[in-house]
mmCIF file with all atom_site columns, C-alpha atoms in Angstrom:
data_model
loop_
_atom_site.group_PDB
_atom_site.id
_atom_site.type_symbol
_atom_site.label_atom_id
_atom_site.label_alt_id
_atom_site.label_comp_id
_atom_site.label_asym_id
_atom_site.label_entity_id
_atom_site.label_seq_id
_atom_site.pdbx_PDB_ins_code
_atom_site.Cartn_x
_atom_site.Cartn_y
_atom_site.Cartn_z
_atom_site.occupancy
_atom_site.B_iso_or_equiv
_atom_site.pdbx_formal_charge
_atom_site.auth_seq_id
_atom_site.auth_comp_id
_atom_site.auth_asym_id
_atom_site.auth_atom_id
_atom_site.pdbx_PDB_model_num
ATOM 1   C CA . MET A 1 1   ? -62.709 11.759 135.102 1.00 0.00 ? 1   MET A CA 1
ATOM 2   C CA . ASP A 1 2   ? -63.079 15.534 134.779 1.00 0.00 ? 2   ASP A CA 1
ATOM 3   C CA . ILE A 1 3   ? -61.687 17.101 131.618 1.00 0.00 ? 3   ILE A CA 1
ATOM 4   C CA . ASN A 1 4   ? -61.240 20.848 131.274 1.00 0.00 ? 4   ASN A CA 1
ATOM 5   C CA . ILE A 1 5   ? -62.014 23.094 128.318 1.00 0.00 ? 5   ILE A CA 1
ATOM 6   C CA . ILE A 1 6   ? -58.347 23.531 127.298 1.00 0.00 ? 6   ILE A CA 1
ATOM 7   C CA . THR A 1 7   ? -57.881 19.778 126.926 1.00 0.00 ? 7   THR A CA 1
ATOM 8   C CA . ILE A 1 8   ? -61.122 19.570 124.940 1.00 0.00 ? 8   ILE A CA 1
ATOM 9   C CA . ILE A 1 9   ? -59.884 22.346 122.619 1.00 0.00 ? 9   ILE A CA 1
ATOM 10  C CA . ILE A 1 10  ? -56.568 20.564 122.043 1.00 0.00 ? 10  ILE A CA 1
ATOM 11  C CA . ILE A 1 11  ? -58.319 17.260 121.328 1.00 0.00 ? 11  ILE A CA 1
ATOM 12  C CA . GLY A 1 12  ? -60.740 19.078 119.015 1.00 0.00 ? 12  GLY A CA 1
ATOM 13  C CA . ALA A 1 13  ? -57.895 20.790 117.139 1.00 0.00 ? 13  ALA A CA 1
ATOM 14  C CA . ASN A 1 14  ? -56.143 17.450 116.650 1.00 0.00 ? 14  ASN A CA 1
ATOM 15  C CA . ALA A 1 15  ? -59.349 15.829 115.436 1.00 0.00 ? 15  ALA A CA 1
ATOM 16  C CA . LEU A 1 16  ? -60.208 18.634 112.997 1.00 0.00 ? 16  LEU A CA 1
ATOM 17  C CA . ALA A 1 17  ? -56.712 18.828 111.497 1.00 0.00 ? 17  ALA A CA 1
ATOM 18  C CA . SER A 1 18  ? -56.339 15.042 111.341 1.00 0.00 ? 18  SER A CA 1
ATOM 19  C CA . PHE A 1 19  ? -59.675 14.386 109.633 1.00 0.00 ? 19  PHE A CA 1
ATOM 20  C CA . LYS A 1 20  ? -58.915 17.188 107.192 1.00 0.00 ? 20  LYS A CA 1
ATOM 21  C CA . GLY A 1 21  ? -55.626 15.442 106.459 1.00 0.00 ? 21  GLY A CA 1
ATOM 22  C CA . PHE A 1 22  ? -57.307 12.038 106.062 1.00 0.00 ? 22  PHE A CA 1
ATOM 23  C CA . ASN A 1 23  ? -59.414 13.448 103.237 1.00 0.00 ? 23  ASN A CA 1
ATOM 24  C CA . ASP A 1 24  ? -57.103 16.055 101.734 1.00 0.00 ? 24  ASP A CA 1
ATOM 25  C CA . TYR A 1 25  ? -53.749 14.733 100.535 1.00 0.00 ? 25  TYR A CA 1
ATOM 26  C CA . ALA A 1 26  ? -52.439 18.200 99.613  1.00 0.00 ? 26  ALA A CA 1
ATOM 27  C CA . PHE A 1 27  ? -53.228 19.523 103.119 1.00 0.00 ? 27  PHE A CA 1
ATOM 28  C CA . PHE A 1 28  ? -51.524 16.534 104.746 1.00 0.00 ? 28  PHE A CA 1
ATOM 29  C CA . GLU A 1 29  ? -48.425 16.900 102.572 1.00 0.00 ? 29  GLU A CA 1
ATOM 30  C CA . LYS A 1 30  ? -48.219 20.656 103.180 1.00 0.00 ? 30  LYS A CA 1
ATOM 31  C CA . TYR A 1 31  ? -48.175 20.440 106.970 1.00 0.00 ? 31  TYR A CA 1
ATOM 32  C CA . LYS A 1 32  ? -46.525 17.111 107.853 1.00 0.00 ? 32  LYS A CA 1
ATOM 33  C CA . PHE A 1 33  ? -43.033 16.908 109.379 1.00 0.00 ? 33  PHE A CA 1
ATOM 34  C CA . SER A 1 34  ? -40.551 16.705 106.506 1.00 0.00 ? 34  SER A CA 1
ATOM 35  C CA . ILE A 1 35  ? -36.779 17.022 106.840 1.00 0.00 ? 35  ILE A CA 1
ATOM 36  C CA . GLY A 1 36  ? -36.465 18.309 103.285 1.00 0.00 ? 36  GLY A CA 1
ATOM 37  C CA . ALA A 1 37  ? -39.178 20.953 103.647 1.00 0.00 ? 37  ALA A CA 1
ATOM 38  C CA . ILE A 1 38  ? -38.000 22.102 107.074 1.00 0.00 ? 38  ILE A CA 1
ATOM 39  C CA . THR A 1 39  ? -34.435 22.383 105.809 1.00 0.00 ? 39  THR A CA 1
ATOM 40  C CA . ARG A 1 40  ? -35.758 24.599 102.999 1.00 0.00 ? 40  ARG A CA 1
ATOM 41  C CA . GLY A 1 41  ? -37.246 26.929 105.619 1.00 0.00 ? 41  GLY A CA 1
ATOM 42  C CA . GLU A 1 42  ? -40.764 25.601 106.293 1.00 0.00 ? 42  GLU A CA 1
ATOM 43  C CA . LYS A 1 43  ? -40.317 25.688 110.072 1.00 0.00 ? 43  LYS A CA 1
ATOM 44  C CA . ILE A 1 44  ? -44.091 25.854 110.681 1.00 0.00 ? 44  ILE A CA 1
ATOM 45  C CA . ARG A 1 45  ? -44.178 22.102 110.056 1.00 0.00 ? 45  ARG A CA 1
ATOM 46  C CA . MET A 1 46  ? -42.420 21.630 113.403 1.00 0.00 ? 46  MET A CA 1
ATOM 47  C CA . ILE A 1 47  ? -45.754 22.542 115.004 1.00 0.00 ? 47  ILE A CA 1
ATOM 48  C CA . THR A 1 48  ? -48.423 21.681 112.424 1.00 0.00 ? 48  THR A CA 1
ATOM 49  C CA . SER A 1 49  ? -47.230 18.087 112.047 1.00 0.00 ? 49  SER A CA 1
ATOM 50  C CA . GLY A 1 50  ? -48.153 17.515 115.687 1.00 0.00 ? 50  GLY A CA 1
ATOM 51  C CA . PHE A 1 51  ? -51.838 17.972 114.866 1.00 0.00 ? 51  PHE A CA 1
ATOM 52  C CA . LEU A 1 52  ? -51.918 15.490 111.980 1.00 0.00 ? 52  LEU A CA 1
ATOM 53  C CA . HIS A 1 53  ? -52.227 11.709 112.282 1.00 0.00 ? 53  HIS A CA 1
ATOM 54  C CA . VAL A 1 54  ? -51.855 8.756  109.951 1.00 0.00 ? 54  VAL A CA 1
ATOM 55  C CA . ASN A 1 55  ? -55.302 7.275  110.600 1.00 0.00 ? 55  ASN A CA 1
ATOM 56  C CA . PRO A 1 56  ? -58.188 7.368  113.119 1.00 0.00 ? 56  PRO A CA 1
ATOM 57  C CA . GLN A 1 57  ? -56.561 4.683  115.276 1.00 0.00 ? 57  GLN A CA 1
ATOM 58  C CA . HIS A 1 58  ? -53.366 6.736  115.602 1.00 0.00 ? 58  HIS A CA 1
ATOM 59  C CA . LEU A 1 59  ? -55.443 9.808  116.505 1.00 0.00 ? 59  LEU A CA 1
ATOM 60  C CA . PHE A 1 60  ? -57.550 7.917  119.043 1.00 0.00 ? 60  PHE A CA 1
ATOM 61  C CA . PHE A 1 61  ? -54.577 6.382  120.846 1.00 0.00 ? 61  PHE A CA 1
ATOM 62  C CA . ASN A 1 62  ? -52.853 9.751  121.270 1.00 0.00 ? 62  ASN A CA 1
ATOM 63  C CA . MET A 1 63  ? -55.991 11.610 122.346 1.00 0.00 ? 63  MET A CA 1
ATOM 64  C CA . PHE A 1 64  ? -57.045 8.835  124.718 1.00 0.00 ? 64  PHE A CA 1
ATOM 65  C CA . SER A 1 65  ? -53.620 9.022  126.388 1.00 0.00 ? 65  SER A CA 1
ATOM 66  C CA . LEU A 1 66  ? -53.913 12.810 126.603 1.00 0.00 ? 66  LEU A CA 1
ATOM 67  C CA . TYR A 1 67  ? -57.395 12.535 128.091 1.00 0.00 ? 67  TYR A CA 1
ATOM 68  C CA . PHE A 1 68  ? -56.084 10.221 130.809 1.00 0.00 ? 68  PHE A CA 1
ATOM 69  C CA . PHE A 1 69  ? -53.004 12.211 131.875 1.00 0.00 ? 69  PHE A CA 1
ATOM 70  C CA . ALA A 1 70  ? -53.975 15.838 131.180 1.00 0.00 ? 70  ALA A CA 1
ATOM 71  C CA . PRO A 1 71  ? -56.136 16.270 134.329 1.00 0.00 ? 71  PRO A CA 1
ATOM 72  C CA . VAL A 1 72  ? -53.130 15.516 136.563 1.00 0.00 ? 72  VAL A CA 1
ATOM 73  C CA . VAL A 1 73  ? -51.015 18.253 134.970 1.00 0.00 ? 73  VAL A CA 1
ATOM 74  C CA . VAL A 1 74  ? -53.859 20.779 134.845 1.00 0.00 ? 74  VAL A CA 1
ATOM 75  C CA . ALA A 1 75  ? -54.764 20.161 138.487 1.00 0.00 ? 75  ALA A CA 1
ATOM 76  C CA . GLU A 1 76  ? -51.165 20.575 139.657 1.00 0.00 ? 76  GLU A CA 1
ATOM 77  C CA . LEU A 1 77  ? -49.953 23.394 137.400 1.00 0.00 ? 77  LEU A CA 1
ATOM 78  C CA . GLY A 1 78  ? -52.972 25.103 135.824 1.00 0.00 ? 78  GLY A CA 1
ATOM 79  C CA . ASN A 1 79  ? -54.086 25.681 132.229 1.00 0.00 ? 79  ASN A CA 1
ATOM 80  C CA . ALA A 1 80  ? -51.366 28.083 131.068 1.00 0.00 ? 80  ALA A CA 1
ATOM 81  C CA . LYS A 1 81  ? -48.478 25.868 132.158 1.00 0.00 ? 81  LYS A CA 1
ATOM 82  C CA . PHE A 1 82  ? -50.255 22.807 130.764 1.00 0.00 ? 82  PHE A CA 1
ATOM 83  C CA . ILE A 1 83  ? -50.404 24.477 127.336 1.00 0.00 ? 83  ILE A CA 1
ATOM 84  C CA . ILE A 1 84  ? -46.728 25.451 127.546 1.00 0.00 ? 84  ILE A CA 1
ATOM 85  C CA . ILE A 1 85  ? -45.761 21.877 128.420 1.00 0.00 ? 85  ILE A CA 1
ATOM 86  C CA . TYR A 1 86  ? -47.922 20.453 125.614 1.00 0.00 ? 86  TYR A CA 1
ATOM 87  C CA . LEU A 1 87  ? -46.673 22.769 122.860 1.00 0.00 ? 87  LEU A CA 1
ATOM 88  C CA . GLY A 1 88  ? -43.120 22.881 124.220 1.00 0.00 ? 88  GLY A CA 1
ATOM 89  C CA . SER A 1 89  ? -42.926 19.085 124.283 1.00 0.00 ? 89  SER A CA 1
ATOM 90  C CA . LEU A 1 90  ? -44.320 18.904 120.758 1.00 0.00 ? 90  LEU A CA 1
ATOM 91  C CA . LEU A 1 91  ? -41.643 21.308 119.535 1.00 0.00 ? 91  LEU A CA 1
ATOM 92  C CA . ILE A 1 92  ? -38.759 19.681 121.442 1.00 0.00 ? 92  ILE A CA 1
ATOM 93  C CA . GLY A 1 93  ? -39.871 16.267 120.183 1.00 0.00 ? 93  GLY A CA 1
ATOM 94  C CA . ASN A 1 94  ? -39.683 17.476 116.595 1.00 0.00 ? 94  ASN A CA 1
ATOM 95  C CA . ILE A 1 95  ? -36.382 19.283 117.188 1.00 0.00 ? 95  ILE A CA 1
ATOM 96  C CA . LEU A 1 96  ? -34.858 16.044 118.492 1.00 0.00 ? 96  LEU A CA 1
ATOM 97  C CA . SER A 1 97  ? -36.346 14.184 115.538 1.00 0.00 ? 97  SER A CA 1
ATOM 98  C CA . TYR A 1 98  ? -34.787 16.720 113.167 1.00 0.00 ? 98  TYR A CA 1
ATOM 99  C CA . TYR A 1 99  ? -31.444 16.361 114.951 1.00 0.00 ? 99  TYR A CA 1
ATOM 100 C CA . PHE A 1 100 ? -31.435 12.585 114.556 1.00 0.00 ? 100 PHE A CA 1
ATOM 101 C CA . HIS A 1 101 ? -32.682 12.569 110.947 1.00 0.00 ? 101 HIS A CA 1
ATOM 102 C CA . LYS A 1 102 ? -31.203 15.794 109.517 1.00 0.00 ? 102 LYS A CA 1
ATOM 103 C CA . ASN A 1 103 ? -29.268 13.877 106.885 1.00 0.00 ? 103 ASN A CA 1
ATOM 104 C CA . GLU A 1 104 ? -32.326 11.855 105.795 1.00 0.00 ? 104 GLU A CA 1
ATOM 105 C CA . TYR A 1 105 ? -33.826 14.318 103.316 1.00 0.00 ? 105 TYR A CA 1
ATOM 106 C CA . HIS A 1 106 ? -36.946 12.247 102.658 1.00 0.00 ? 106 HIS A CA 1
ATOM 107 C CA . TYR A 1 107 ? -37.778 11.482 106.318 1.00 0.00 ? 107 TYR A CA 1
ATOM 108 C CA . THR A 1 108 ? -41.361 12.439 107.252 1.00 0.00 ? 108 THR A CA 1
ATOM 109 C CA . ALA A 1 109 ? -43.585 12.015 110.302 1.00 0.00 ? 109 ALA A CA 1
ATOM 110 C CA . VAL A 1 110 ? -46.850 13.151 111.870 1.00 0.00 ? 110 VAL A CA 1
ATOM 111 C CA . GLY A 1 111 ? -48.595 12.824 115.214 1.00 0.00 ? 111 GLY A CA 1
ATOM 112 C CA . ALA A 1 112 ? -49.105 14.359 118.644 1.00 0.00 ? 112 ALA A CA 1
ATOM 113 C CA . SER A 1 113 ? -47.070 11.625 120.328 1.00 0.00 ? 113 SER A CA 1
ATOM 114 C CA . GLY A 1 114 ? -44.233 13.952 121.374 1.00 0.00 ? 114 GLY A CA 1
ATOM 115 C CA . ALA A 1 115 ? -46.635 16.424 122.974 1.00 0.00 ? 115 ALA A CA 1
ATOM 116 C CA . VAL A 1 116 ? -48.621 13.666 124.653 1.00 0.00 ? 116 VAL A CA 1
ATOM 117 C CA . MET A 1 117 ? -45.448 11.975 125.934 1.00 0.00 ? 117 MET A CA 1
ATOM 118 C CA . GLY A 1 118 ? -44.460 15.324 127.461 1.00 0.00 ? 118 GLY A CA 1
ATOM 119 C CA . ILE A 1 119 ? -47.767 15.435 129.340 1.00 0.00 ? 119 ILE A CA 1
ATOM 120 C CA . ILE A 1 120 ? -47.341 11.817 130.441 1.00 0.00 ? 120 ILE A CA 1
ATOM 121 C CA . TYR A 1 121 ? -43.820 12.435 131.766 1.00 0.00 ? 121 TYR A CA 1
ATOM 122 C CA . SER A 1 122 ? -45.020 15.608 133.489 1.00 0.00 ? 122 SER A CA 1
ATOM 123 C CA . ALA A 1 123 ? -47.866 13.723 135.159 1.00 0.00 ? 123 ALA A CA 1
ATOM 124 C CA . ILE A 1 124 ? -45.476 11.006 136.330 1.00 0.00 ? 124 ILE A CA 1
ATOM 125 C CA . LEU A 1 125 ? -43.172 13.602 137.907 1.00 0.00 ? 125 LEU A CA 1
ATOM 126 C CA . LEU A 1 126 ? -46.101 15.310 139.616 1.00 0.00 ? 126 LEU A CA 1
ATOM 127 C CA . GLN A 1 127 ? -47.838 12.124 140.749 1.00 0.00 ? 127 GLN A CA 1
ATOM 128 C CA . PRO A 1 128 ? -45.232 9.319  140.815 1.00 0.00 ? 128 PRO A CA 1
ATOM 129 C CA . GLY A 1 129 ? -47.491 7.206  142.976 1.00 0.00 ? 129 GLY A CA 1
ATOM 130 C CA . MET A 1 130 ? -49.989 6.724  140.148 1.00 0.00 ? 130 MET A CA 1
ATOM 131 C CA . SER A 1 131 ? -50.552 3.233  138.832 1.00 0.00 ? 131 SER A CA 1
ATOM 132 C CA . LEU A 1 132 ? -51.358 2.445  135.213 1.00 0.00 ? 132 LEU A CA 1
ATOM 133 C CA . TYR A 1 133 ? -53.332 -0.418 133.731 1.00 0.00 ? 133 TYR A CA 1
ATOM 134 C CA . LEU A 1 134 ? -52.022 -1.375 130.291 1.00 0.00 ? 134 LEU A CA 1
ATOM 135 C CA . PHE A 1 135 ? -54.179 -3.291 127.843 1.00 0.00 ? 135 PHE A CA 1
ATOM 136 C CA . PHE A 1 136 ? -51.923 -6.340 127.751 1.00 0.00 ? 136 PHE A CA 1
ATOM 137 C CA . ILE A 1 137 ? -50.887 -6.428 131.440 1.00 0.00 ? 137 ILE A CA 1
ATOM 138 C CA . PRO A 1 138 ? -53.649 -7.278 133.959 1.00 0.00 ? 138 PRO A CA 1
ATOM 139 C CA . ILE A 1 139 ? -51.872 -5.783 136.991 1.00 0.00 ? 139 ILE A CA 1
ATOM 140 C CA . PRO A 1 140 ? -51.224 -2.119 137.854 1.00 0.00 ? 140 PRO A CA 1
ATOM 141 C CA . ILE A 1 141 ? -47.833 -0.742 136.794 1.00 0.00 ? 141 ILE A CA 1
ATOM 142 C CA . PRO A 1 142 ? -46.248 2.107  138.827 1.00 0.00 ? 142 PRO A CA 1
ATOM 143 C CA . SER A 1 143 ? -46.181 5.166  136.586 1.00 0.00 ? 143 SER A CA 1
ATOM 144 C CA . TYR A 1 144 ? -42.458 5.793  137.011 1.00 0.00 ? 144 TYR A CA 1
ATOM 145 C CA . ILE A 1 145 ? -41.643 2.241  135.861 1.00 0.00 ? 145 ILE A CA 1
ATOM 146 C CA . PHE A 1 146 ? -43.793 2.812  132.800 1.00 0.00 ? 146 PHE A CA 1
ATOM 147 C CA . GLY A 1 147 ? -42.058 6.142  132.086 1.00 0.00 ? 147 GLY A CA 1
ATOM 148 C CA . VAL A 1 148 ? -38.514 4.798  132.368 1.00 0.00 ? 148 VAL A CA 1
ATOM 149 C CA . GLY A 1 149 ? -39.397 1.580  130.563 1.00 0.00 ? 149 GLY A CA 1
ATOM 150 C CA . TYR A 1 150 ? -41.034 3.395  127.683 1.00 0.00 ? 150 TYR A CA 1
ATOM 151 C CA . LEU A 1 151 ? -38.013 5.635  127.133 1.00 0.00 ? 151 LEU A CA 1
ATOM 152 C CA . LEU A 1 152 ? -35.655 2.664  127.281 1.00 0.00 ? 152 LEU A CA 1
ATOM 153 C CA . TYR A 1 153 ? -37.846 1.009  124.658 1.00 0.00 ? 153 TYR A CA 1
ATOM 154 C CA . SER A 1 154 ? -37.651 4.218  122.600 1.00 0.00 ? 154 SER A CA 1
ATOM 155 C CA . ILE A 1 155 ? -33.837 4.073  122.727 1.00 0.00 ? 155 ILE A CA 1
ATOM 156 C CA . TYR A 1 156 ? -34.028 0.488  121.506 1.00 0.00 ? 156 TYR A CA 1
ATOM 157 C CA . GLY A 1 157 ? -36.371 1.534  118.707 1.00 0.00 ? 157 GLY A CA 1
ATOM 158 C CA . MET A 1 158 ? -34.049 4.362  117.666 1.00 0.00 ? 158 MET A CA 1
ATOM 159 C CA . LYS A 1 159 ? -31.109 1.926  117.530 1.00 0.00 ? 159 LYS A CA 1
ATOM 160 C CA . ALA A 1 160 ? -32.979 -0.853 115.732 1.00 0.00 ? 160 ALA A CA 1
ATOM 161 C CA . LYS A 1 161 ? -34.765 1.356  113.164 1.00 0.00 ? 161 LYS A CA 1
ATOM 162 C CA . ALA A 1 162 ? -37.034 -1.607 112.515 1.00 0.00 ? 162 ALA A CA 1
ATOM 163 C CA . ASP A 1 163 ? -40.393 0.198  112.437 1.00 0.00 ? 163 ASP A CA 1
ATOM 164 C CA . ASN A 1 164 ? -41.969 3.477  111.327 1.00 0.00 ? 164 ASN A CA 1
ATOM 165 C CA . ILE A 1 165 ? -42.595 4.813  114.842 1.00 0.00 ? 165 ILE A CA 1
ATOM 166 C CA . GLY A 1 166 ? -41.119 8.245  115.652 1.00 0.00 ? 166 GLY A CA 1
ATOM 167 C CA . HIS A 1 167 ? -39.261 7.094  118.767 1.00 0.00 ? 167 HIS A CA 1
ATOM 168 C CA . ASP A 1 168 ? -37.053 10.179 118.771 1.00 0.00 ? 168 ASP A CA 1
ATOM 169 C CA . ALA A 1 169 ? -40.084 12.511 118.821 1.00 0.00 ? 169 ALA A CA 1
ATOM 170 C CA . HIS A 1 170 ? -41.521 10.534 121.745 1.00 0.00 ? 170 HIS A CA 1
ATOM 171 C CA . PHE A 1 171 ? -38.222 10.832 123.560 1.00 0.00 ? 171 PHE A CA 1
ATOM 172 C CA . GLY A 1 172 ? -37.884 14.550 122.841 1.00 0.00 ? 172 GLY A CA 1
ATOM 173 C CA . GLY A 1 173 ? -41.417 15.103 124.092 1.00 0.00 ? 173 GLY A CA 1
ATOM 174 C CA . ALA A 1 174 ? -40.600 13.323 127.336 1.00 0.00 ? 174 ALA A CA 1
ATOM 175 C CA . ILE A 1 175 ? -37.542 15.544 127.760 1.00 0.00 ? 175 ILE A CA 1
ATOM 176 C CA . GLY A 1 176 ? -39.761 18.586 127.234 1.00 0.00 ? 176 GLY A CA 1
ATOM 177 C CA . GLY A 1 177 ? -42.268 17.397 129.817 1.00 0.00 ? 177 GLY A CA 1
ATOM 178 C CA . TYR A 1 178 ? -39.461 16.641 132.271 1.00 0.00 ? 178 TYR A CA 1
ATOM 179 C CA . VAL A 1 179 ? -37.691 20.003 131.898 1.00 0.00 ? 179 VAL A CA 1
ATOM 180 C CA . PHE A 1 180 ? -40.767 22.249 131.841 1.00 0.00 ? 180 PHE A CA 1
ATOM 181 C CA . THR A 1 181 ? -42.323 20.493 134.813 1.00 0.00 ? 181 THR A CA 1
ATOM 182 C CA . LEU A 1 182 ? -39.179 20.945 136.894 1.00 0.00 ? 182 LEU A CA 1
ATOM 183 C CA . LEU A 1 183 ? -39.072 24.615 135.912 1.00 0.00 ? 183 LEU A CA 1
ATOM 184 C CA . PHE A 1 184 ? -42.705 25.106 136.925 1.00 0.00 ? 184 PHE A CA 1
ATOM 185 C CA . ALA A 1 185 ? -42.733 22.862 140.003 1.00 0.00 ? 185 ALA A CA 1
ATOM 186 C CA . THR A 1 186 ? -39.387 23.568 141.655 1.00 0.00 ? 186 THR A CA 1
ATOM 187 C CA . TYR A 1 187 ? -40.743 22.185 144.928 1.00 0.00 ? 187 TYR A CA 1
ATOM 188 C CA . LEU A 1 188 ? -40.139 18.723 143.439 1.00 0.00 ? 188 LEU A CA 1
ATOM 189 C CA . PHE A 1 189 ? -36.420 19.198 144.085 1.00 0.00 ? 189 PHE A CA 1
ATOM 190 C CA . LYS A 1 190 ? -37.272 19.157 147.796 1.00 0.00 ? 190 LYS A CA 1
ATOM 191 C CA . THR A 1 191 ? -40.059 16.610 147.842 1.00 0.00 ? 191 THR A CA 1
ATOM 192 C CA . ASN A 1 192 ? -39.053 14.058 145.209 1.00 0.00 ? 192 ASN A CA 1
ATOM 193 C CA . VAL A 1 193 ? -35.365 14.195 144.305 1.00 0.00 ? 193 VAL A CA 1
ATOM 194 C CA . THR A 1 194 ? -35.186 10.406 143.972 1.00 0.00 ? 194 THR A CA 1
ATOM 195 C CA . MET A 1 195 ? -37.891 10.343 141.309 1.00 0.00 ? 195 MET A CA 1
ATOM 196 C CA . ILE A 1 196 ? -36.228 13.219 139.437 1.00 0.00 ? 196 ILE A CA 1
ATOM 197 C CA . LEU A 1 197 ? -33.009 11.199 139.285 1.00 0.00 ? 197 LEU A CA 1
ATOM 198 C CA . VAL A 1 198 ? -34.757 7.961  138.309 1.00 0.00 ? 198 VAL A CA 1
ATOM 199 C CA . LEU A 1 199 ? -36.625 9.606  135.436 1.00 0.00 ? 199 LEU A CA 1
ATOM 200 C CA . ALA A 1 200 ? -33.407 11.256 134.252 1.00 0.00 ? 200 ALA A CA 1
ATOM 201 C CA . ILE A 1 201 ? -31.639 7.900  133.726 1.00 0.00 ? 201 ILE A CA 1
ATOM 202 C CA . PRO A 1 202 ? -32.935 7.145  130.190 1.00 0.00 ? 202 PRO A CA 1
ATOM 203 C CA . ILE A 1 203 ? -32.459 10.793 129.144 1.00 0.00 ? 203 ILE A CA 1
ATOM 204 C CA . VAL A 1 204 ? -28.785 10.754 130.182 1.00 0.00 ? 204 VAL A CA 1
ATOM 205 C CA . LEU A 1 205 ? -28.343 7.317  128.610 1.00 0.00 ? 205 LEU A CA 1
ATOM 206 C CA . LEU A 1 206 ? -29.647 8.531  125.254 1.00 0.00 ? 206 LEU A CA 1
ATOM 207 C CA . PHE A 1 207 ? -27.128 11.354 124.997 1.00 0.00 ? 207 PHE A CA 1
ATOM 208 C CA . VAL A 1 208 ? -24.264 9.171  126.194 1.00 0.00 ? 208 VAL A CA 1
ATOM 209 C CA . LEU A 1 209 ? -25.083 6.607  123.487 1.00 0.00 ? 209 LEU A CA 1
ATOM 210 C CA . LYS A 1 210 ? -25.398 9.357  120.888 1.00 0.00 ? 210 LYS A CA 1
ATOM 211 C CA . ARG A 1 211 ? -22.005 10.790 121.854 1.00 0.00 ? 211 ARG A CA 1
ATOM 212 C CA . LEU A 1 212 ? -20.484 7.309  121.629 1.00 0.00 ? 212 LEU A CA 1
ATOM 213 C CA . GLY A 1 213 ? -21.983 6.865  118.181 1.00 0.00 ? 213 GLY A CA 1
ATOM 214 C CA . LYS A 1 214 ? -24.209 3.976  119.254 1.00 0.00 ? 214 LYS A CA 1
ATOM 215 C CA . ILE A 1 215 ? -27.363 5.636  117.909 1.00 0.00 ? 215 ILE A CA 1
#
């Protein structure tokens, strides 16, 4: 699979910042996502936290996912729009996370998952006919089923609050990828309205549940 220089730079930036954080506690603490710090005015953490990871396995999983899906977005939309989707999804993921946890002063998080989920959702919109092979499922899964299923699982995770996964950041990233892609590829409204509606289902469901106080 071809990988372009922009994707390599993003992966490199994540690796450099993450390994610095693995070995430098003060650096990690200074730039991680923290409700308390952001509330005090340290808004830069909304971006910097997306380049830090908990451990090498966390870093590898996110960068491997980016490596797989990035070429689809780059090929369809070009480097500049790919960067906007990546950084925009990262930011929207953290904004949604802040919205859901704003009263939890000690809540913290790190990881590129929101940005990567934005790229994944973008790729699914652009190439809904893709099939994915997941590690634990030996048959190909249509990409749109994966996308909808993953967001439904994220809603469950946000309701259950039974793990330390930033489900809200993942969800916000997917929203970013969805919105930016539709802004950049308006032709999709003519060629793939059904898929646009299908992928919108979990997004609408999240905000309905939030309004009803279920999350």
